[in-house]
């Protein structure tokens, strides 16, 4: 993505090293090795879900590596006024820190941000292309109120492979996201209380009350909602297993490599981003695909690349999933300890 | 293929920070005996930003300091230096401060009329004049108009070169020259970047390791690691060969040399991460250790191996 300048001899050196037997990369990695990925969820206290991810940070080094922070923030939207969409919507945006791309002008930076936002938006939140990914629990009151899910990502540093990092961070933030529990309320004159409709979907068990504020299921007629006090921050976002991840194949004729550094990205003619989603007990879905670079790729090779890409994506997905579960455990223990302290 | 890890915890750091603080009222008493004394010769004093160094009545503030409440206060982390009454703090991490005669490795960023702009990790881009490079067809040749028209055949954007700081312009930008057969365009290797303060001034910044790897330790923190070139081939006596000097083509490099280059690069990165000053001796020792351990090149970047490496050469800051 970033155009680092590289001399012709450096480029030739990198390319010939990659084509050597066995292939060797500048930092000694194999072609399919990732740098170490650091991941932490729940980094932004005010967000509904957040994650910070770093690829390739040196141990004990202050900076270095590709760093992305992603956060999910929910916002209430009114469907009737036309702001929102029934069933909620997801909006993604990517911001690139000027410090990460100090060589880019502000216009070029805007373009880059826009490119990355579009990739993210079209892959995970396209309303017609990917309806299966849309979370089901973004509705507050049908046809009246819905959650707007803002997924914001910030690229703080770029040391190569920023798209993969972006998707991993986005997935981690969405995984971490909690949707607050809501309860519909409406003011009704007491005599209309006699026919409660408990059979409608989304019914909740609430104590019988004689208050004018009836909080029983009034999904059809409710005017507003309230947030009940619960011990946790809400329920997890629906379909969190399905969020796609990206794997980038850097294609140099006859070889391909994963997790390229900036210098490698600059010396490789073709890049193929493949976004896969692995829903449990369902075949993997190729959500989107992008081919960048000046070189050509034959259809046959493209098919092969997608096939191997799926395998790498599966490995990446499995590793990320187990890390996310581990993070969940860690934070639950932390939360429990804090709770115990407060008592 | 891929492994995930957590960010290193910051709790220990904040814990030790808590013990070092004092209430503002008593802080003066605590630091009282540290004042106005340790500017003797040979005593290196370290500062943190915001630390009071001395009284502004007795001393003048220099770079890296400011005056507040009649005290000279450090604005950067670094070492205190004093020249008579002038107090300066030399920052630990900063851009490269050039001095005349320094050997630097730079990258061409722009080709301009009769000059190249060179990124040399300094505050401003350095300038390489067309009149300060060796031109084809003899060293003592006057530059002609045709040379100006084909400047990109010598150096073009992105090219790496090794040069010497010749002089400074009025605005502080440095002027470079490559009028020696040792200087010029770089090929057959890769670049590593470290903080400039880690490069010590050495007798020679051209280092040859016995594993067939040449190093050029640029004082600006750019290190060029390349395949060893024999001395005789390097200095082509009379017949200055413009083809070879300004060539963009790499020589044949065998796999063992490539692996050695990658290993040396990783060692440099590890040492830089542990903030070990780099000299030829340190690098040689570290390389021997790395070869003895029979680690793969990739493993060197691991945290544990890196710490062992630094411990083995008996240097570095231990946690």
XYZ file of C-alpha atoms in Angstrom:
662
model
C 0.000 0.000 0.000
C 2.661 2.448 0.999
C 5.160 3.263 -1.687
C 8.521 2.926 -0.036
C 11.323 3.777 -2.342
C 13.596 0.922 -3.094
C 16.604 0.848 -5.369
C 16.678 -1.457 -8.351
C 19.400 -3.579 -6.845
C 17.512 -3.991 -3.555
C 14.440 -5.044 -5.483
C 16.437 -7.533 -7.531
C 18.059 -8.854 -4.353
C 14.701 -9.442 -2.674
C 13.229 -11.098 -5.749
C 16.178 -13.404 -6.326
C 16.241 -14.372 -2.633
C 12.589 -15.327 -2.841
C 13.229 -17.441 -5.900
C 16.278 -19.191 -4.410
C 16.095 -22.764 -3.126
C 15.176 -22.776 -0.339
C 13.603 -19.326 -0.492
C 14.870 -16.835 2.033
C 13.328 -13.606 3.182
C 15.080 -10.583 4.570
C 14.324 -11.562 8.162
C 14.838 -15.289 7.653
C 11.175 -16.254 7.569
C 9.799 -18.897 5.265
C 7.434 -17.823 2.519
C 4.315 -18.720 4.481
C 5.416 -17.523 7.905
C 3.698 -14.618 9.565
C 5.526 -12.299 11.872
C 4.372 -12.497 15.475
C 0.919 -11.018 15.862
C 0.079 -9.262 19.108
C -3.590 -8.932 19.919
C -5.535 -7.466 22.785
C -9.280 -6.931 23.000
C -11.190 -4.449 25.124
C -8.651 -1.660 24.821
C -11.150 1.195 24.544
C -13.311 1.450 27.663
C -15.950 3.631 26.050
C -16.455 1.460 22.989
C -18.836 -1.477 22.833
C -16.016 -3.615 21.554
C -12.436 -2.901 20.645
C -9.171 -4.513 19.739
C -5.574 -3.550 19.184
C -3.403 -5.565 16.877
C 0.246 -5.408 15.952
C 2.074 -7.455 13.366
C 5.816 -7.726 13.587
C 6.689 -5.671 16.634
C 10.159 -6.491 17.903
C 10.308 -7.696 21.476
C 11.208 -4.813 23.793
C 11.317 -2.358 20.925
C 9.233 0.750 21.440
C 7.711 1.012 18.011
C 7.783 -1.081 14.910
C 5.303 -3.326 13.210
C 1.947 -2.680 11.623
C -0.401 -1.417 14.288
C -4.162 -1.181 13.962
C -6.764 -0.258 16.561
C -10.395 -1.081 15.808
C -13.439 -0.163 17.840
C -17.160 -0.820 17.609
C -19.560 1.824 18.860
C -23.318 1.432 18.813
C -25.620 4.341 18.263
C -29.420 4.492 18.312
C -31.097 5.445 15.081
C -34.670 6.349 14.392
C -36.039 4.306 11.510
C -39.184 6.335 11.004
C -37.389 9.600 10.343
C -35.353 7.872 7.692
C -31.984 8.044 9.450
C -31.753 4.374 10.161
C -32.647 1.165 8.431
C -34.976 -1.408 9.917
C -32.815 -4.163 11.377
C -29.844 -1.889 11.956
C -26.885 -1.139 9.795
C -23.129 -1.388 9.889
C -20.837 1.425 8.830
C -17.098 0.986 8.561
C -14.447 3.624 8.366
C -10.682 3.491 8.342
C -8.419 6.323 9.372
C -4.724 6.298 8.664
C -2.482 8.193 10.996
C -0.305 10.703 9.120
C 2.568 9.472 11.272
C 2.232 6.050 9.682
C 2.446 7.489 6.201
C 4.684 10.478 6.638
C 5.712 10.362 2.983
C 2.138 10.782 1.721
C 0.483 14.111 1.061
C -2.827 14.723 2.788
C -4.704 14.059 -0.462
C -2.939 10.758 -0.979
C -3.660 9.869 2.623
C -7.357 10.595 2.115
C -7.388 8.347 -0.915
C -5.696 5.564 0.974
C -8.165 5.881 3.841
C -11.032 5.811 1.417
C -9.660 2.722 -0.341
C -9.280 0.843 2.911
C -12.709 1.952 4.150
C -14.307 0.732 0.944
C -12.612 -2.659 1.150
C -13.777 -3.080 4.724
C -17.275 -1.732 4.145
C -17.947 -3.755 1.030
C -16.657 -6.948 2.539
C -18.326 -6.964 5.899
C -21.250 -4.597 5.589
C -22.539 -4.615 2.062
C -26.341 -4.826 2.479
C -27.088 -6.708 -0.741
C -23.875 -8.621 -1.418
C -23.416 -10.076 2.038
C -26.774 -10.254 3.778
C -25.674 -13.380 5.666
C -23.098 -11.424 7.643
C -25.579 -8.921 8.974
C -26.042 -9.323 12.742
C -29.612 -10.152 13.690
C -29.702 -8.416 17.039
C -29.318 -4.837 15.934
C -33.061 -4.228 16.159
C -34.342 -2.351 19.174
C -37.976 -1.802 18.221
C -38.995 -3.154 14.837
C -39.659 -0.410 12.310
C -38.937 2.254 14.916
C -35.484 2.072 16.440
C -32.363 0.220 15.467
C -28.704 0.208 16.347
C -26.198 1.772 14.028
C -22.950 -0.149 14.385
C -19.934 2.032 13.693
C -16.775 0.067 13.094
C -13.835 2.455 13.141
C -10.289 1.372 12.560
C -7.143 3.446 12.870
C -3.891 2.461 11.223
C -1.255 3.753 13.617
C 1.783 2.337 11.856
C 2.353 0.474 8.655
C 5.137 -2.055 8.311
C 3.489 -4.053 5.580
C 0.433 -6.259 5.255
C -1.951 -3.613 6.481
C -5.095 -5.142 4.937
C -4.690 -8.439 6.768
C -4.062 -6.547 9.977
C -7.129 -4.411 9.390
C -9.412 -7.377 8.917
C -8.021 -9.237 11.904
C -8.470 -6.162 14.102
C -11.976 -5.601 12.740
C -12.895 -9.195 13.411
C -11.505 -9.009 16.922
C -13.420 -5.800 17.671
C -16.666 -7.235 16.307
C -16.067 -10.412 18.279
C -15.622 -8.333 21.383
C -18.691 -6.178 20.727
C -21.574 -6.336 23.181
C -25.043 -5.106 22.300
C -26.798 -3.551 25.305
C -30.007 -5.278 26.349
C -33.063 -3.204 25.719
C -36.645 -3.361 26.778
C -39.465 -1.649 24.974
C -41.643 0.732 26.980
C -44.848 2.539 26.263
C -47.235 4.584 28.278
C -50.718 3.145 28.254
C -53.783 3.981 30.213
C -54.287 1.270 32.873
C -57.472 -0.190 31.324
C -55.655 -1.245 28.167
C -53.472 -3.508 30.261
C -55.883 -6.372 30.145
C -54.714 -8.070 26.986
C -50.977 -8.581 27.163
C -49.590 -10.213 24.043
C -46.987 -12.547 25.410
C -46.875 -14.743 22.341
C -45.168 -12.239 20.075
C -41.462 -12.796 19.280
C -38.946 -11.230 21.644
C -41.142 -11.621 24.688
C -39.469 -11.020 28.020
C -40.362 -12.195 31.446
C -41.155 -9.157 33.468
C -42.995 -8.934 36.731
C -46.601 -7.967 36.487
C -46.926 -4.368 37.389
C -49.686 -1.908 37.645
C -47.578 1.021 36.629
C -48.534 3.035 33.629
C -45.157 2.156 32.148
C -45.714 -1.335 30.917
C -42.517 -2.934 29.872
C -43.957 -6.161 28.588
C -43.704 -7.137 25.011
C -45.008 -4.323 22.987
C -42.787 -4.824 20.023
C -45.422 -3.610 17.669
C -46.650 -0.587 19.462
C -43.810 0.444 21.741
C -42.676 4.003 21.422
C -39.380 3.902 23.209
C -37.059 1.599 25.086
C -35.034 1.499 28.227
C -31.763 -0.129 29.194
C -32.233 -2.589 32.031
C -29.487 -2.808 34.601
C -27.585 -6.006 34.024
C -24.368 -7.336 35.417
C -22.648 -7.461 32.056
C -22.469 -5.028 29.190
C -24.944 -6.872 27.039
C -25.166 -9.818 24.762
C -22.595 -10.606 22.122
C -23.179 -9.461 18.600
C -25.052 -12.069 16.631
C -23.067 -14.119 14.142
C -19.681 -13.299 15.549
C -18.239 -16.516 14.182
C -18.945 -15.439 10.666
C -16.958 -12.224 10.337
C -14.490 -12.616 7.499
C -10.726 -12.443 7.643
C -8.362 -11.487 4.896
C -5.309 -13.290 3.663
C -3.033 -11.532 1.214
C -1.085 -13.564 -1.292
C 1.867 -11.683 -2.702
C 2.412 -13.237 -6.087
C 5.801 -13.291 -7.671
C 5.646 -15.571 -10.697
C 6.227 -19.167 -9.496
C 6.147 -18.311 -5.762
C 3.774 -16.598 -3.402
C 4.315 -15.339 0.100
C 2.266 -14.198 3.059
C 2.674 -11.254 5.398
C 5.007 -9.194 3.247
C 7.030 -6.367 4.728
C 7.012 -2.953 3.086
C 10.165 -3.690 1.122
C 8.716 -6.964 -0.095
C 5.442 -5.311 -1.030
C 7.372 -2.773 -3.061
C 9.286 -5.427 -4.964
C 6.410 -7.774 -5.744
C 4.297 -7.064 -8.797
C 0.983 -8.543 -7.783
C -1.076 -8.803 -4.629
C -4.247 -10.788 -4.150
C -6.465 -10.062 -1.143
C -8.867 -12.896 -0.366
C -11.532 -12.424 2.286
C -12.973 -15.652 3.612
C -15.649 -16.268 6.134
C -15.789 -19.565 8.002
C -19.159 -20.050 9.580
C -19.320 -23.088 11.866
C -20.607 -26.212 10.108
C -20.813 -24.541 6.740
C -18.456 -24.446 3.781
C -16.113 -21.473 3.670
C -17.382 -18.492 1.729
C -15.165 -16.240 -0.330
C -16.643 -12.899 0.628
C -14.571 -10.715 -1.606
C -11.393 -10.574 -3.545
C -9.091 -7.892 -4.823
C -6.182 -8.047 -7.184
C -3.681 -5.197 -7.073
C -0.593 -4.487 -9.068
C 0.649 -4.030 -12.586
C 1.373 -7.665 -13.451
C -0.948 -10.167 -15.081
C -2.489 -13.291 -13.659
C -4.002 -16.091 -15.696
C -7.385 -17.434 -14.757
C -5.950 -20.876 -14.060
C -3.385 -19.428 -11.653
C -6.079 -17.349 -10.017
C -8.092 -20.479 -9.282
C -5.047 -22.169 -7.783
C -4.303 -19.091 -5.718
C -7.822 -19.008 -4.332
C -7.584 -22.670 -3.408
C -4.319 -22.257 -1.499
C -5.510 -18.955 -0.086
C -8.470 -20.706 1.453
C -6.145 -23.104 3.232
C -4.008 -20.282 4.656
C -7.102 -18.358 5.619
C -8.406 -21.375 7.512
C -5.173 -21.624 9.493
C -5.226 -17.917 10.189
C -8.859 -18.124 11.194
C -8.285 -21.011 13.597
C -5.346 -19.275 15.246
C -7.246 -16.001 15.585
C -10.326 -17.741 16.947
C -8.394 -19.498 19.700
C -6.616 -16.259 20.587
C -9.955 -14.447 20.815
C -11.375 -17.099 23.118
C -8.267 -16.851 25.252
C -8.711 -13.082 25.434
C -12.349 -13.571 26.456
C -11.251 -15.840 29.277
C -8.547 -13.460 30.410
C -10.949 -10.544 30.547
C -13.641 -12.523 32.301
C -11.188 -13.480 35.017
C -10.095 -9.864 35.304
C -13.675 -8.675 35.530
C -14.483 -11.299 38.153
C -11.445 -10.300 40.225
C -12.426 -6.671 40.089
C -15.948 -7.561 41.055
C -14.651 -9.564 44.011
C -12.514 -6.620 45.096
C -15.434 -4.250 45.041
C -17.599 -6.445 47.199
C 2.544 -20.519 10.127
C 1.049 -17.900 12.380
C 1.239 -17.342 16.085
C -0.594 -14.861 18.229
C 0.673 -13.328 21.429
C -0.406 -10.674 23.876
C 1.020 -7.221 24.203
C 3.656 -7.079 26.919
C 2.115 -6.058 30.227
C 2.783 -2.530 31.365
C 1.925 -3.122 35.008
C 5.499 -3.690 36.198
C 6.606 -0.488 34.556
C 3.908 1.551 36.234
C 4.611 -0.180 39.527
C 8.218 0.887 39.608
C 7.199 4.342 38.461
C 5.003 4.685 41.526
C 7.885 4.159 43.919
C 10.041 6.841 42.368
C 7.630 9.699 42.853
C 7.539 12.165 45.672
C 5.131 14.781 46.800
C 5.999 18.157 45.251
C 6.604 19.627 48.713
C 9.251 17.132 49.655
C 10.664 16.673 46.171
C 13.030 19.588 46.661
C 14.443 18.009 49.789
C 14.877 14.658 48.137
C 16.758 16.096 45.220
C 18.531 18.787 47.173
C 21.837 17.019 47.402
C 21.810 16.154 43.709
C 21.800 19.766 42.612
C 24.691 21.882 41.384
C 27.303 19.169 41.783
C 27.684 16.499 39.140
C 29.014 18.440 36.200
C 32.513 17.143 36.789
C 34.464 15.751 33.917
C 33.779 12.149 32.990
C 30.531 11.838 34.907
C 27.641 10.993 32.579
C 24.357 12.207 33.922
C 21.101 10.956 32.441
C 17.914 12.966 32.361
C 14.271 12.301 31.826
C 12.068 14.948 30.222
C 10.925 17.478 32.788
C 13.776 16.784 35.155
C 15.358 19.832 36.690
C 19.079 20.013 35.904
C 20.324 23.123 37.601
C 19.620 26.761 38.372
C 19.234 29.136 35.468
C 21.144 31.868 37.318
C 24.403 30.020 37.159
C 24.011 28.292 33.797
C 22.691 28.931 30.290
C 20.226 26.674 28.583
C 21.223 24.901 25.364
C 19.575 22.345 23.096
C 17.282 19.869 24.793
C 16.522 22.124 27.743
C 14.167 24.902 28.721
C 13.883 27.323 31.605
C 10.983 27.275 34.009
C 10.820 28.738 37.506
C 14.438 29.844 37.272
C 15.570 26.302 36.670
C 17.083 24.657 33.650
C 14.911 21.646 32.835
C 15.578 18.807 30.418
C 13.085 18.517 27.584
C 14.394 15.175 26.300
C 15.783 11.961 27.731
C 19.508 11.873 27.257
C 22.887 12.758 28.640
C 23.779 16.135 30.065
C 26.695 17.921 28.462
C 28.297 21.129 29.593
C 30.548 23.590 27.833
C 31.540 26.234 30.359
C 28.190 27.727 31.366
C 26.137 26.176 28.579
C 24.073 23.144 29.484
C 22.765 20.908 26.717
C 21.077 17.524 26.744
C 21.937 15.141 23.942
C 18.825 13.070 23.250
C 19.016 9.288 23.339
C 16.695 8.871 20.394
C 16.813 11.551 17.797
C 17.515 12.176 14.184
C 21.079 12.066 13.026
C 23.208 15.112 13.813
C 25.785 15.272 11.048
C 29.403 16.288 11.446
C 31.899 16.933 8.712
C 33.790 13.786 7.801
C 31.073 11.371 8.913
C 30.373 8.357 6.776
C 26.695 8.040 5.957
C 24.476 5.733 3.970
C 21.660 7.534 2.201
C 18.874 7.086 -0.251
C 18.165 9.364 -3.211
C 14.789 11.018 -2.855
C 14.861 13.566 -5.662
C 16.852 14.463 -8.760
C 17.194 18.209 -9.189
C 19.245 20.419 -11.513
C 22.896 19.554 -10.902
C 22.181 17.935 -7.560
C 20.504 15.021 -5.856
C 18.526 15.155 -2.658
C 19.451 12.354 -0.294
C 17.540 11.041 2.691
C 20.151 10.429 5.366
C 17.939 10.189 8.465
C 18.764 13.777 9.316
C 16.350 16.637 9.937
C 16.677 17.827 6.370
C 17.503 15.957 3.215
C 21.194 16.020 2.380
C 22.455 17.356 -0.932
C 24.798 15.556 -3.277
C 26.105 17.906 -5.962
C 26.876 16.617 -9.402
C 30.317 18.146 -8.931
C 30.954 15.979 -5.862
C 30.577 12.582 -7.522
C 33.044 10.649 -9.592
C 32.132 10.960 -13.229
C 32.848 8.272 -15.802
C 36.077 8.583 -17.726
C 38.505 9.688 -15.069
C 38.396 11.298 -11.695
C 39.759 14.700 -12.628
C 37.283 15.433 -15.352
C 35.251 18.602 -15.622
C 31.537 18.101 -15.687
C 29.914 18.879 -18.963
C 26.391 19.602 -20.016
C 25.736 16.059 -21.136
C 26.378 14.875 -17.588
C 23.630 17.137 -16.332
C 21.230 15.639 -18.805
C 21.917 12.075 -17.801
C 22.056 12.383 -14.042
C 19.652 9.484 -13.639
C 22.189 7.140 -15.183
C 24.380 7.794 -12.144
C 21.820 7.894 -9.367
C 18.068 7.752 -9.600
C 15.290 7.940 -7.041
C 15.457 5.156 -4.490
C 19.110 4.346 -5.040
C 21.241 3.754 -1.989
C 24.687 5.225 -1.730
C 27.498 5.585 0.744
C 29.055 9.001 1.038
C 30.935 11.329 3.341
C 29.670 14.570 4.845
C 31.619 17.314 3.101
C 30.238 20.569 4.441
C 27.102 22.281 5.660
C 24.892 24.788 3.952
C 23.731 27.912 5.690
C 20.409 26.297 6.628
C 22.136 23.340 8.283
C 21.578 20.830 5.481
C 24.589 18.688 4.800
C 26.439 18.392 1.552
C 27.806 14.957 0.681
C 30.544 13.748 -1.612
C 31.384 10.376 -3.101
C 34.801 11.287 -4.512
C 36.485 8.105 -3.412
C 36.418 4.673 -4.896
C 35.048 3.293 -1.641
C 32.002 5.494 -1.890
C 29.194 5.285 -4.386
C 26.175 3.208 -5.205
C 25.317 0.165 -3.090
C 24.447 -3.281 -4.453
C 24.330 -6.946 -3.435
C 22.646 -6.655 -0.088
C 20.039 -5.169 2.155
C 19.584 -2.229 4.489
C 18.948 -2.250 8.240
C 18.029 0.869 10.173
C 18.948 1.476 13.818
C 18.909 4.569 16.053
C 21.892 6.712 14.999
C 23.195 7.005 18.546
C 24.011 3.282 18.526
C 26.657 3.661 15.834
C 29.983 4.319 17.480
C 32.729 6.214 15.662
C 35.202 3.625 14.512
C 38.548 3.648 12.731
C 36.827 2.228 9.718
C 33.138 1.976 9.079
C 33.691 -0.617 6.380
C 33.614 -3.902 8.278
C 34.255 -7.322 6.786
C 32.966 -10.279 8.726
C 34.648 -13.632 8.104
C 31.354 -15.144 6.963
C 31.644 -13.417 3.624
C 29.580 -10.399 4.589
C 30.562 -6.759 4.313
C 29.000 -4.114 6.504
C 28.913 -0.386 6.060
C 27.983 1.229 9.359
C 26.641 4.614 8.391
C 26.827 7.074 11.278
C 23.252 8.077 10.478
C 21.997 4.686 11.618
C 21.627 3.157 8.176
C 23.603 -0.054 7.906
C 24.278 -1.710 4.600
C 24.824 -5.455 4.787
C 26.135 -6.985 1.593
C 28.135 -9.723 0.009
C 31.882 -9.475 0.489
C 33.734 -7.868 -2.407
C 37.446 -8.415 -2.691
C 39.617 -5.389 -2.087
C 41.275 -5.679 -5.459
C 37.986 -5.784 -7.296
C 36.668 -2.906 -5.298
C 39.425 -0.492 -6.164
C 39.889 -0.664 -9.851
C 43.070 1.510 -9.740
C 43.336 3.635 -12.857
C 40.569 2.148 -14.898
C 37.656 3.704 -13.123
C 34.803 1.658 -14.455
C 31.625 3.708 -14.595
C 29.639 0.683 -15.667
C 30.508 -1.172 -12.478
C 30.253 1.785 -10.119
C 26.836 2.941 -11.256
C 25.446 -0.502 -12.083
C 22.054 -1.592 -10.781
C 22.709 -5.289 -11.348
C 23.556 -7.564 -8.476
C 26.358 -10.103 -8.714
C 25.692 -13.784 -8.337
C 25.128 -14.434 -4.638
C 25.054 -17.985 -3.317
C 22.490 -19.181 -0.793
C 24.953 -19.438 2.072
C 25.874 -15.786 1.668
C 22.230 -14.788 1.507
C 21.571 -16.675 4.722
C 24.584 -15.003 6.334
C 23.344 -11.581 5.258
C 19.907 -12.276 6.701
C 21.475 -13.544 9.932
C 23.651 -10.474 10.326
C 20.608 -8.247 9.707
C 18.631 -10.043 12.383
C 21.510 -9.790 14.846
C 21.679 -6.058 14.239
C 17.931 -5.747 14.798
C 18.125 -7.698 18.055
C 21.061 -5.668 19.326
C 19.300 -2.442 18.387
C 16.137 -3.551 20.176
C 18.229 -4.077 23.309
C 19.962 -0.763 22.705
C 23.461 -2.183 22.441
C 25.965 0.138 20.747
C 27.254 -1.506 17.598
C 30.922 -1.968 16.836
C 32.715 -4.445 14.617
C 33.864 -6.436 17.673
C 30.350 -6.729 19.098
C 28.923 -7.818 15.777
C 31.600 -10.436 15.259
C 31.087 -11.868 18.726
C 27.326 -11.936 18.293
C 27.611 -13.609 14.918
C 29.865 -16.330 16.299
C 27.444 -16.922 19.147
C 24.527 -17.149 16.740
C 26.321 -19.663 14.557
C 27.347 -21.750 17.595
C 23.754 -21.919 18.770
C 22.742 -23.364 15.433
C 19.518 -21.447 15.488
C 17.726 -20.837 12.273
C 17.878 -17.288 11.007
C 14.261 -16.685 11.908
C 14.606 -17.835 15.529
C 17.014 -15.000 16.276
C 14.157 -12.538 16.410
C 12.478 -14.452 19.231
C 12.468 -12.712 22.579
C 14.356 -15.381 24.501
C 17.036 -15.989 21.918
C 17.523 -12.257 21.628
C 18.059 -11.897 25.353
C 20.504 -14.783 25.397
C 22.368 -13.219 22.521
C 22.737 -9.932 24.337
C 23.673 -11.685 27.573
C 26.295 -13.754 25.766
C 28.223 -10.688 24.692
C 27.892 -9.263 28.179
C 26.283 -6.011 27.174
C 22.946 -4.327 27.125
C 20.454 -3.169 29.679
C 18.957 -6.033 31.610
C 15.346 -5.848 32.732
